[in-house]
Coordinates of C-alpha atoms and ligand atoms in Angstrom, one line a residue:
M203 CA 48.9 65.9 281.1
D204 CA 45.3 66.9 281.7
K205 CA 44.2 68.5 278.5
N206 CA 41.9 70.9 280.4
K207 CA 45.0 72.5 281.7
V208 CA 46.6 73.2 278.3
T209 CA 45.6 76.8 277.4
M210 CA 45.6 78.2 273.9
D211 CA 48.1 80.9 275.1
E212 CA 50.6 78.1 275.9
V213 CA 50.2 76.5 272.5
V214 CA 50.3 79.7 270.5
N215 CA 53.3 80.7 272.5
V216 CA 55.4 77.5 272.0
A217 CA 54.3 77.5 268.3
K218 CA 55.7 81.0 267.8
R219 CA 58.8 80.6 270.0
R220 CA 59.8 77.3 268.4
A221 CA 59.2 78.2 264.8
F222 CA 56.0 76.2 264.2
I223 CA 53.5 78.9 263.4
Y224 CA 54.0 82.7 263.0
P225 CA 51.3 85.4 262.6
G226 CA 51.0 86.1 258.9
S227 CA 52.5 89.4 257.5
E228 CA 53.6 90.2 261.0
I229 CA 56.1 93.0 260.2
Y230 CA 53.2 94.9 258.6
G231 CA 51.0 94.5 261.7
G232 CA 49.6 91.2 260.5
L233 CA 46.4 90.2 258.6
A234 CA 43.5 89.1 260.6
N235 CA 43.6 85.3 261.0
A236 CA 46.4 84.6 258.5
W237 CA 49.1 82.4 259.8
D238 CA 52.4 81.1 258.4
Y239 CA 54.0 77.8 259.1
G240 CA 57.6 78.2 260.2
P241 CA 60.5 75.9 259.6
Y242 CA 59.3 73.2 262.1
G243 CA 55.6 73.8 261.4
V244 CA 56.0 73.1 257.7
L245 CA 57.7 69.8 258.5
L246 CA 54.9 68.9 260.9
K247 CA 52.2 69.8 258.3
K248 CA 54.0 68.0 255.5
N249 CA 54.3 64.9 257.7
V250 CA 50.5 65.0 258.3
K251 CA 49.8 65.2 254.6
K252 CA 52.4 62.6 253.7
I253 CA 51.0 60.1 256.2
W254 CA 47.5 60.7 255.0
W255 CA 48.6 60.2 251.4
E256 CA 50.5 57.0 252.2
D257 CA 47.7 55.5 254.3
M258 CA 44.7 56.6 252.2
V259 CA 46.2 56.4 248.7
M260 CA 49.4 54.5 248.4
K261 CA 48.4 51.6 250.7
R262 CA 44.9 51.3 249.3
P263 CA 44.2 49.5 246.1
D264 CA 40.8 51.2 245.7
I265 CA 41.9 54.9 245.9
I266 CA 43.6 57.1 243.3
G267 CA 44.9 60.7 243.6
L268 CA 44.1 64.0 242.0
D269 CA 45.3 67.6 242.1
S270 CA 42.7 69.9 240.6
A271 CA 42.9 73.6 240.1
I272 CA 41.8 76.2 242.7
L273 CA 40.2 78.4 240.0
M274 CA 37.3 76.6 238.2
N275 CA 34.6 77.5 235.7
P276 CA 32.0 79.5 237.7
K277 CA 29.3 77.1 236.5
V278 CA 30.8 74.5 238.8
W279 CA 29.6 76.5 241.8
E280 CA 26.2 77.0 240.3
A281 CA 25.8 73.3 239.8
S282 CA 27.2 72.4 243.2
G283 CA 24.7 74.8 244.9
H284 CA 27.4 76.9 246.5
L285 CA 26.4 80.1 244.7
K286 CA 22.9 79.8 246.2
E287 CA 23.4 77.9 249.4
F288 CA 26.8 78.6 250.7
T289 CA 25.8 81.6 252.7
D290 CA 25.5 83.0 256.2
P291 CA 22.7 85.3 257.3
L292 CA 24.3 88.6 258.4
V293 CA 23.0 91.8 260.1
D294 CA 24.6 95.2 260.1
C295 CA 24.6 97.7 262.9
K296 CA 23.1 101.0 261.7
K297 CA 25.1 103.0 264.2
C298 CA 28.7 101.6 264.3
K299 CA 28.4 99.8 260.9
Q300 CA 29.8 96.5 262.2
R301 CA 28.6 93.3 260.7
F302 CA 27.6 90.2 262.7
K303 CA 26.4 86.6 262.0
A304 CA 22.6 86.7 262.7
D305 CA 22.9 83.4 264.6
D306 CA 25.3 85.0 267.1
I307 CA 22.9 87.9 268.0
K308 CA 20.8 87.3 271.1
D309 CA 19.1 90.6 272.0
K310 CA 18.3 92.0 268.6
V311 CA 20.7 94.9 269.2
C312 CA 24.3 95.5 268.3
P313 CA 26.5 93.6 270.8
E314 CA 29.2 96.3 270.5
C315 CA 27.3 99.5 270.8
G316 CA 23.6 98.6 271.4
G317 CA 22.6 100.2 268.1
E318 CA 19.7 99.1 265.9
L319 CA 20.4 96.3 263.5
T320 CA 19.3 95.8 259.9
E321 CA 17.2 92.8 258.7
A322 CA 19.4 89.7 258.1
R323 CA 20.8 89.4 254.6
R324 CA 22.5 86.4 253.0
F325 CA 26.2 86.7 252.5
N326 CA 28.1 84.2 250.2
L327 CA 31.2 82.8 251.8
M328 CA 33.1 82.3 248.5
F329 CA 36.0 84.6 247.7
K330 CA 35.6 86.4 244.3
T331 CA 38.2 87.5 242.0
H332 CA 38.7 88.2 238.3
A333 CA 40.6 86.1 235.8
G334 CA 42.2 88.1 233.0
P335 CA 42.5 91.8 232.4
V336 CA 38.8 92.7 232.3
D337 CA 37.3 93.6 235.6
D338 CA 33.6 92.7 234.9
E339 CA 31.0 90.0 235.4
S340 CA 32.3 88.0 232.4
S341 CA 35.7 87.4 234.1
L342 CA 34.3 86.6 237.6
V343 CA 35.8 83.5 239.2
Y344 CA 35.8 82.1 242.7
L345 CA 38.5 80.6 244.9
R346 CA 37.2 77.1 245.6
P347 CA 35.5 76.7 249.0
E348 CA 36.2 72.9 249.0
T349 CA 38.4 70.6 247.0
A350 CA 35.6 68.1 246.5
Q351 CA 34.1 69.7 243.3
G352 CA 37.4 69.2 241.4
I353 CA 36.9 65.5 241.9
F354 CA 33.3 65.5 240.6
V355 CA 34.2 67.7 237.7
D356 CA 37.1 65.3 236.7
F357 CA 35.0 62.2 237.3
K358 CA 34.3 61.6 233.6
N359 CA 38.0 62.0 232.7
I360 CA 38.9 59.5 235.4
L361 CA 36.4 57.0 234.1
D362 CA 37.6 57.5 230.5
T363 CA 41.4 57.3 231.2
T364 CA 41.9 54.9 234.1
R365 CA 40.7 51.3 234.8
V366 CA 38.9 52.1 238.0
K367 CA 36.0 49.8 239.0
L368 CA 33.3 50.7 241.6
P369 CA 33.7 51.0 244.5
F370 CA 36.7 53.4 244.2
G371 CA 37.8 56.7 245.7
V372 CA 39.5 59.8 244.5
A373 CA 41.7 61.6 247.0
Q374 CA 43.0 65.2 247.0
I375 CA 44.9 67.5 249.3
G376 CA 44.7 71.2 248.6
K377 CA 43.9 74.7 249.6
S378 CA 40.4 76.0 250.0
F379 CA 39.1 79.5 250.8
R380 CA 36.0 80.7 252.8
N381 CA 35.3 84.2 253.6
E382 CA 34.3 83.4 257.2
I383 CA 32.7 86.2 259.1
T384 CA 34.0 85.0 262.5
P385 CA 37.2 83.1 262.0
G386 CA 39.4 82.4 265.0
N387 CA 40.9 80.2 267.6
F388 CA 44.4 80.3 266.1
I389 CA 44.6 78.0 263.0
F390 CA 41.3 76.3 263.8
R391 CA 39.2 78.5 261.5
T392 CA 41.0 80.5 258.9
R393 CA 39.9 82.0 255.6
E394 CA 42.6 80.1 253.7
F395 CA 43.0 76.5 254.8
E396 CA 44.1 73.1 253.5
Q397 CA 41.9 70.1 253.2
F398 CA 42.3 66.4 252.6
E399 CA 39.3 64.9 251.0
I400 CA 38.3 61.6 249.5
E401 CA 35.2 61.1 247.3
Y402 CA 34.4 57.4 247.6
F403 CA 32.1 56.3 244.8
V404 CA 29.8 53.2 245.2
K405 CA 27.0 51.6 243.2
S406 CA 23.9 52.2 245.3
A407 CA 22.3 54.1 248.2
L408 CA 22.6 50.9 250.3
E409 CA 26.3 50.6 249.6
A410 CA 26.7 54.2 250.4
K411 CA 25.2 53.6 253.8
K412 CA 27.7 50.8 254.5
A413 CA 30.7 52.8 253.1
F414 CA 29.7 55.7 255.3
D415 CA 29.9 53.5 258.5
E416 CA 33.1 52.0 257.4
W417 CA 34.7 55.4 256.7
V418 CA 33.8 56.8 260.1
K419 CA 35.7 53.9 261.6
V420 CA 38.7 54.1 259.3
R421 CA 39.1 57.8 259.8
L422 CA 38.8 57.8 263.6
E423 CA 41.4 55.0 263.8
W424 CA 43.7 57.1 261.5
Y425 CA 43.7 60.1 264.0
K426 CA 44.6 57.7 266.8
S427 CA 47.4 56.3 264.7
L428 CA 49.0 59.8 264.7
G429 CA 49.4 59.5 268.4
I430 CA 46.3 61.6 269.4
H431 CA 44.9 60.3 272.7
S432 CA 41.6 58.5 272.0
E433 CA 39.9 60.1 275.0
N434 CA 40.3 63.4 273.2
L435 CA 38.5 62.2 270.1
R436 CA 34.8 61.6 269.7
L437 CA 32.1 61.1 267.1
R438 CA 29.2 63.4 266.7
E439 CA 26.3 62.7 264.3
H440 CA 24.7 65.7 262.6
T441 CA 21.0 66.3 263.3
K442 CA 18.7 66.7 260.3
D443 CA 18.6 70.5 260.5
E444 CA 22.4 71.0 260.6
L445 CA 23.1 68.8 257.5
A446 CA 24.7 70.7 254.6
H447 CA 22.5 71.2 251.5
Y448 CA 23.9 68.1 249.7
A449 CA 24.1 65.6 252.6
I450 CA 21.9 62.6 253.5
A451 CA 23.9 61.9 256.7
A452 CA 27.0 63.3 258.3
T453 CA 29.2 62.5 261.3
D454 CA 32.0 64.6 262.6
I455 CA 35.2 63.4 264.2
E456 CA 35.8 66.0 267.0
Y457 CA 38.8 66.8 269.0
N458 CA 38.8 68.1 272.6
F459 CA 40.3 71.5 271.9
P460 CA 40.9 73.9 274.9
F461 CA 37.8 75.8 273.5
G462 CA 35.7 72.7 273.3
F463 CA 35.0 69.5 271.3
L464 CA 35.0 70.7 267.7
E465 CA 35.2 69.2 264.2
L466 CA 38.5 67.8 262.8
E467 CA 36.9 65.9 260.0
G468 CA 33.4 65.4 258.6
I469 CA 32.2 62.2 257.0
A470 CA 29.2 62.9 254.7
N471 CA 26.9 60.7 252.7
R472 CA 26.4 63.0 249.7
G473 CA 24.1 60.6 247.8
D474 CA 24.2 61.1 244.1
Y475 CA 23.6 64.8 244.5
D476 CA 26.8 66.1 243.0
L477 CA 27.2 64.0 239.9
K478 CA 23.5 64.5 239.2
Q479 CA 23.9 68.3 239.4
H480 CA 27.0 68.2 237.2
E481 CA 25.2 66.1 234.6
K482 CA 22.4 68.6 234.6
F483 CA 24.6 71.7 234.4
S484 CA 27.3 70.4 232.0
G485 CA 25.0 68.4 229.8
Q486 CA 27.5 65.6 229.9
D487 CA 26.9 61.9 230.7
L488 CA 28.6 61.1 234.0
K489 CA 27.4 57.5 234.3
Y490 CA 29.5 54.5 235.0
F491 CA 29.0 51.4 232.9
D492 CA 28.7 48.4 235.1
E493 CA 30.1 45.3 233.4
E494 CA 28.3 42.9 235.7
T495 CA 24.8 44.1 235.2
K496 CA 25.4 45.8 231.8
T497 CA 23.7 48.9 233.1
Q498 CA 24.6 52.6 233.4
I499 CA 24.9 53.7 237.0
L500 CA 25.2 57.2 238.5
P501 CA 27.3 56.4 241.5
F502 CA 26.6 57.4 245.1
V503 CA 29.3 59.1 247.1
V504 CA 30.7 59.1 250.6
E505 CA 33.1 61.9 251.6
P506 CA 35.6 61.9 254.4
S507 CA 36.8 65.5 254.5
G508 CA 39.4 66.6 257.0
G509 CA 41.2 69.8 257.8
V510 CA 45.0 69.7 257.6
D511 CA 45.5 72.8 259.7
R512 CA 43.0 71.6 262.3
T513 CA 44.9 68.3 262.5
V514 CA 48.2 70.1 263.0
L515 CA 46.6 72.1 265.8
A516 CA 45.1 69.0 267.5
I517 CA 48.5 67.3 267.3
L518 CA 50.3 70.3 268.8
I519 CA 47.7 70.5 271.7
D520 CA 47.7 66.8 272.3
A521 CA 51.5 66.6 272.3
Y522 CA 52.0 69.6 274.6
D523 CA 53.2 68.6 278.1
K524 CA 55.1 69.9 281.0
D525 CA 57.1 68.0 283.6
R526 CA 60.1 68.4 285.8
V527 CA 63.6 67.3 284.9
E528 CA 66.6 67.8 287.3
G529 CA 64.6 70.3 289.4
E530 CA 63.7 72.4 286.3
E531 CA 60.3 72.7 284.5
R532 CA 60.5 71.4 281.0
T533 CA 58.1 72.0 278.1
V534 CA 57.9 69.0 275.9
L535 CA 56.0 68.2 272.7
R536 CA 55.4 64.4 272.8
F537 CA 54.9 63.9 269.1
H538 CA 54.5 60.4 267.7
P539 CA 57.9 59.7 266.1
R540 CA 56.2 59.3 262.7
I541 CA 54.8 62.9 263.0
A542 CA 57.8 64.6 264.7
P543 CA 59.4 67.4 262.5
I544 CA 62.9 66.5 263.5
K545 CA 63.6 62.8 264.0
A546 CA 66.9 63.0 265.9
A547 CA 69.5 65.5 267.0
V548 CA 73.2 64.7 267.1
F549 CA 75.5 66.3 269.7
P550 CA 79.2 66.1 270.6
L551 CA 79.2 65.9 274.4
V552 CA 81.6 68.8 274.5
K553 CA 82.7 71.2 271.7
K554 CA 86.0 69.4 271.1
E555 CA 87.7 67.4 268.4
P556 CA 87.5 64.6 267.6
L557 CA 84.0 64.4 269.1
I558 CA 82.8 67.2 266.7
M559 CA 84.0 65.3 263.7
R560 CA 82.4 62.0 264.7
A561 CA 79.1 63.7 265.5
K562 CA 79.1 65.5 262.2
E563 CA 79.7 62.3 260.4
I564 CA 76.6 60.7 262.0
Y565 CA 74.6 63.9 261.3
H566 CA 75.5 63.9 257.6
Q567 CA 74.8 60.2 257.2
L568 CA 71.3 60.5 258.8
K569 CA 70.5 63.7 257.0
E570 CA 70.5 61.8 253.7
K571 CA 67.3 60.2 254.8
Y572 CA 65.7 62.2 257.6
F573 CA 65.3 65.7 259.0
V574 CA 67.9 65.7 261.8
E575 CA 69.8 68.5 263.5
Y576 CA 73.3 69.0 264.7
D577 CA 73.9 71.1 267.9
E578 CA 77.2 71.8 269.7
S579 CA 76.3 75.0 271.6
G580 CA 75.6 75.2 275.3
T581 CA 75.4 72.5 278.0
I582 CA 74.1 69.1 277.0
G583 CA 71.0 69.8 279.3
R584 CA 70.2 73.0 277.3
R585 CA 70.5 71.1 274.1
Y586 CA 68.1 68.4 275.3
R587 CA 65.6 71.1 276.4
R588 CA 65.7 72.7 273.0
Q589 CA 64.9 69.4 271.3
D590 CA 62.2 68.5 273.8
E591 CA 60.4 71.7 272.9
I592 CA 60.3 70.9 269.2
G593 CA 59.3 67.3 270.0
T594 CA 62.5 65.5 268.7
P595 CA 62.1 61.9 269.9
Y596 CA 65.8 61.0 270.1
C597 CA 69.1 62.7 270.9
I598 CA 72.3 61.1 269.9
T599 CA 75.5 62.0 271.8
V600 CA 79.1 61.3 270.9
D601 CA 81.2 61.2 274.0
F602 CA 84.8 60.2 274.9
D603 CA 83.8 56.6 275.3
S604 CA 82.5 56.6 271.7
L605 CA 86.2 56.9 270.6
E606 CA 87.0 53.7 272.4
D607 CA 83.8 51.5 272.0
G608 CA 82.5 52.9 268.7
A609 CA 79.1 53.4 270.3
V610 CA 76.9 56.5 271.0
T611 CA 74.3 57.4 273.7
V612 CA 70.8 57.7 272.5
R613 CA 68.4 59.4 274.8
D614 CA 64.6 59.0 274.6
R615 CA 62.6 62.2 274.9
D616 CA 59.7 60.7 276.9
T617 CA 61.4 58.1 279.2
M618 CA 64.7 59.9 279.2
K619 CA 66.3 56.5 279.3
Q620 CA 69.7 56.3 277.6
D621 CA 70.7 53.5 275.3
R622 CA 74.2 52.6 274.1
V623 CA 74.0 52.0 270.4
P624 CA 76.9 50.9 268.1
L625 CA 77.7 53.6 265.6
V626 CA 77.2 51.3 262.7
A627 CA 73.7 50.4 263.9
V628 CA 72.4 54.0 264.6
Q629 CA 70.6 54.4 261.3
E630 CA 68.8 51.1 261.6
W631 CA 68.0 51.7 265.3
L632 CA 66.4 55.0 264.3
E633 CA 64.6 53.7 261.3
Q634 CA 62.8 51.0 263.4
R635 CA 61.5 53.6 265.8
I636 CA 60.2 56.3 263.5
K637 CA 58.2 54.2 261.0
Ligands
ZN297 ZN1 27.0 98.9 266.8

């Protein structure tokens, strides 16, 4: 399907209707830009994170995992530069009191009411809260705006307690928070979001350059491996003036969203900025002892940092399709089987014994290993449509022939081809296709 024809309305609609994504706090009128993952959404999101963890951590000998705390000593953010640099210039309207990003203002007047605007002031994007019962400056803490700093702060512990040798990476998946002034586009930009990040440490600036190019390739291929069409992915190098305060070079992997090509993941060469800053602010030695050269090295770092929610959105949009089946329009989510929330659905052809009993047996057997569904209500056509809309790749039907030949019909979501598979081989048949 031509991606230009998929609208956000269609995606938001199917996401709500089919239990992928709900508006947050909806019965209370919602909360601006907060979203909840429904029963299928959570499976889709978990699959994204599981595959990332398997591909980037489990299968790689040079990467280890970490899960650091969201609340950190406020000095971390002083050292990282976030307290000073992580800001947006804002202007206020003197008349209607609304606040805007200075960069979005074109005519030097309020875009809402035409009123006069204040001078731009810097607004820090970190959420503040207080830890403990005292509500003053001494208890001030921040919700982390990125997971990366947890990795740098634990760098010394990792060196001291594991046997890592440069080059190596530390990977983390977790929630981050940014008080964005203009969030939007569904789950594309939200104030609470989940990241998957790797900090990949190398010995020198030259090696960092090489690792940077390598990571851009590895990460682009990873998105393709999720089934995202390659024509909807592209790379975009940052210009010097858009680089973050810590970065030497950065390239974004962008997806062709209905609202334009925008960032899914950023790969940044952070140099030795972060470890240097944390050495300075913590007073601790964060150097790595290189056995080969018998020297102390402060490593350089390359960071592939992706958005879990953005990846889920790109997958939903990319999988969204419509076609005609038996004269009826069908909405189908063509998820890669590895990503699909539900791997298979099991039906009795009609709601009658002993078909029900046989179908339930298969369902319970498969459910030990996979997320599968059982459905006996409505016509078989209706049941197919329901599974098509949640992207289930295979539907398994027990019919009257099954009682004679001990086989079932397996129907493919995309080709709609039907295969006859022996009952005893169903699990293996499925396993081969959803790897
Ligand atoms: Zn105004």
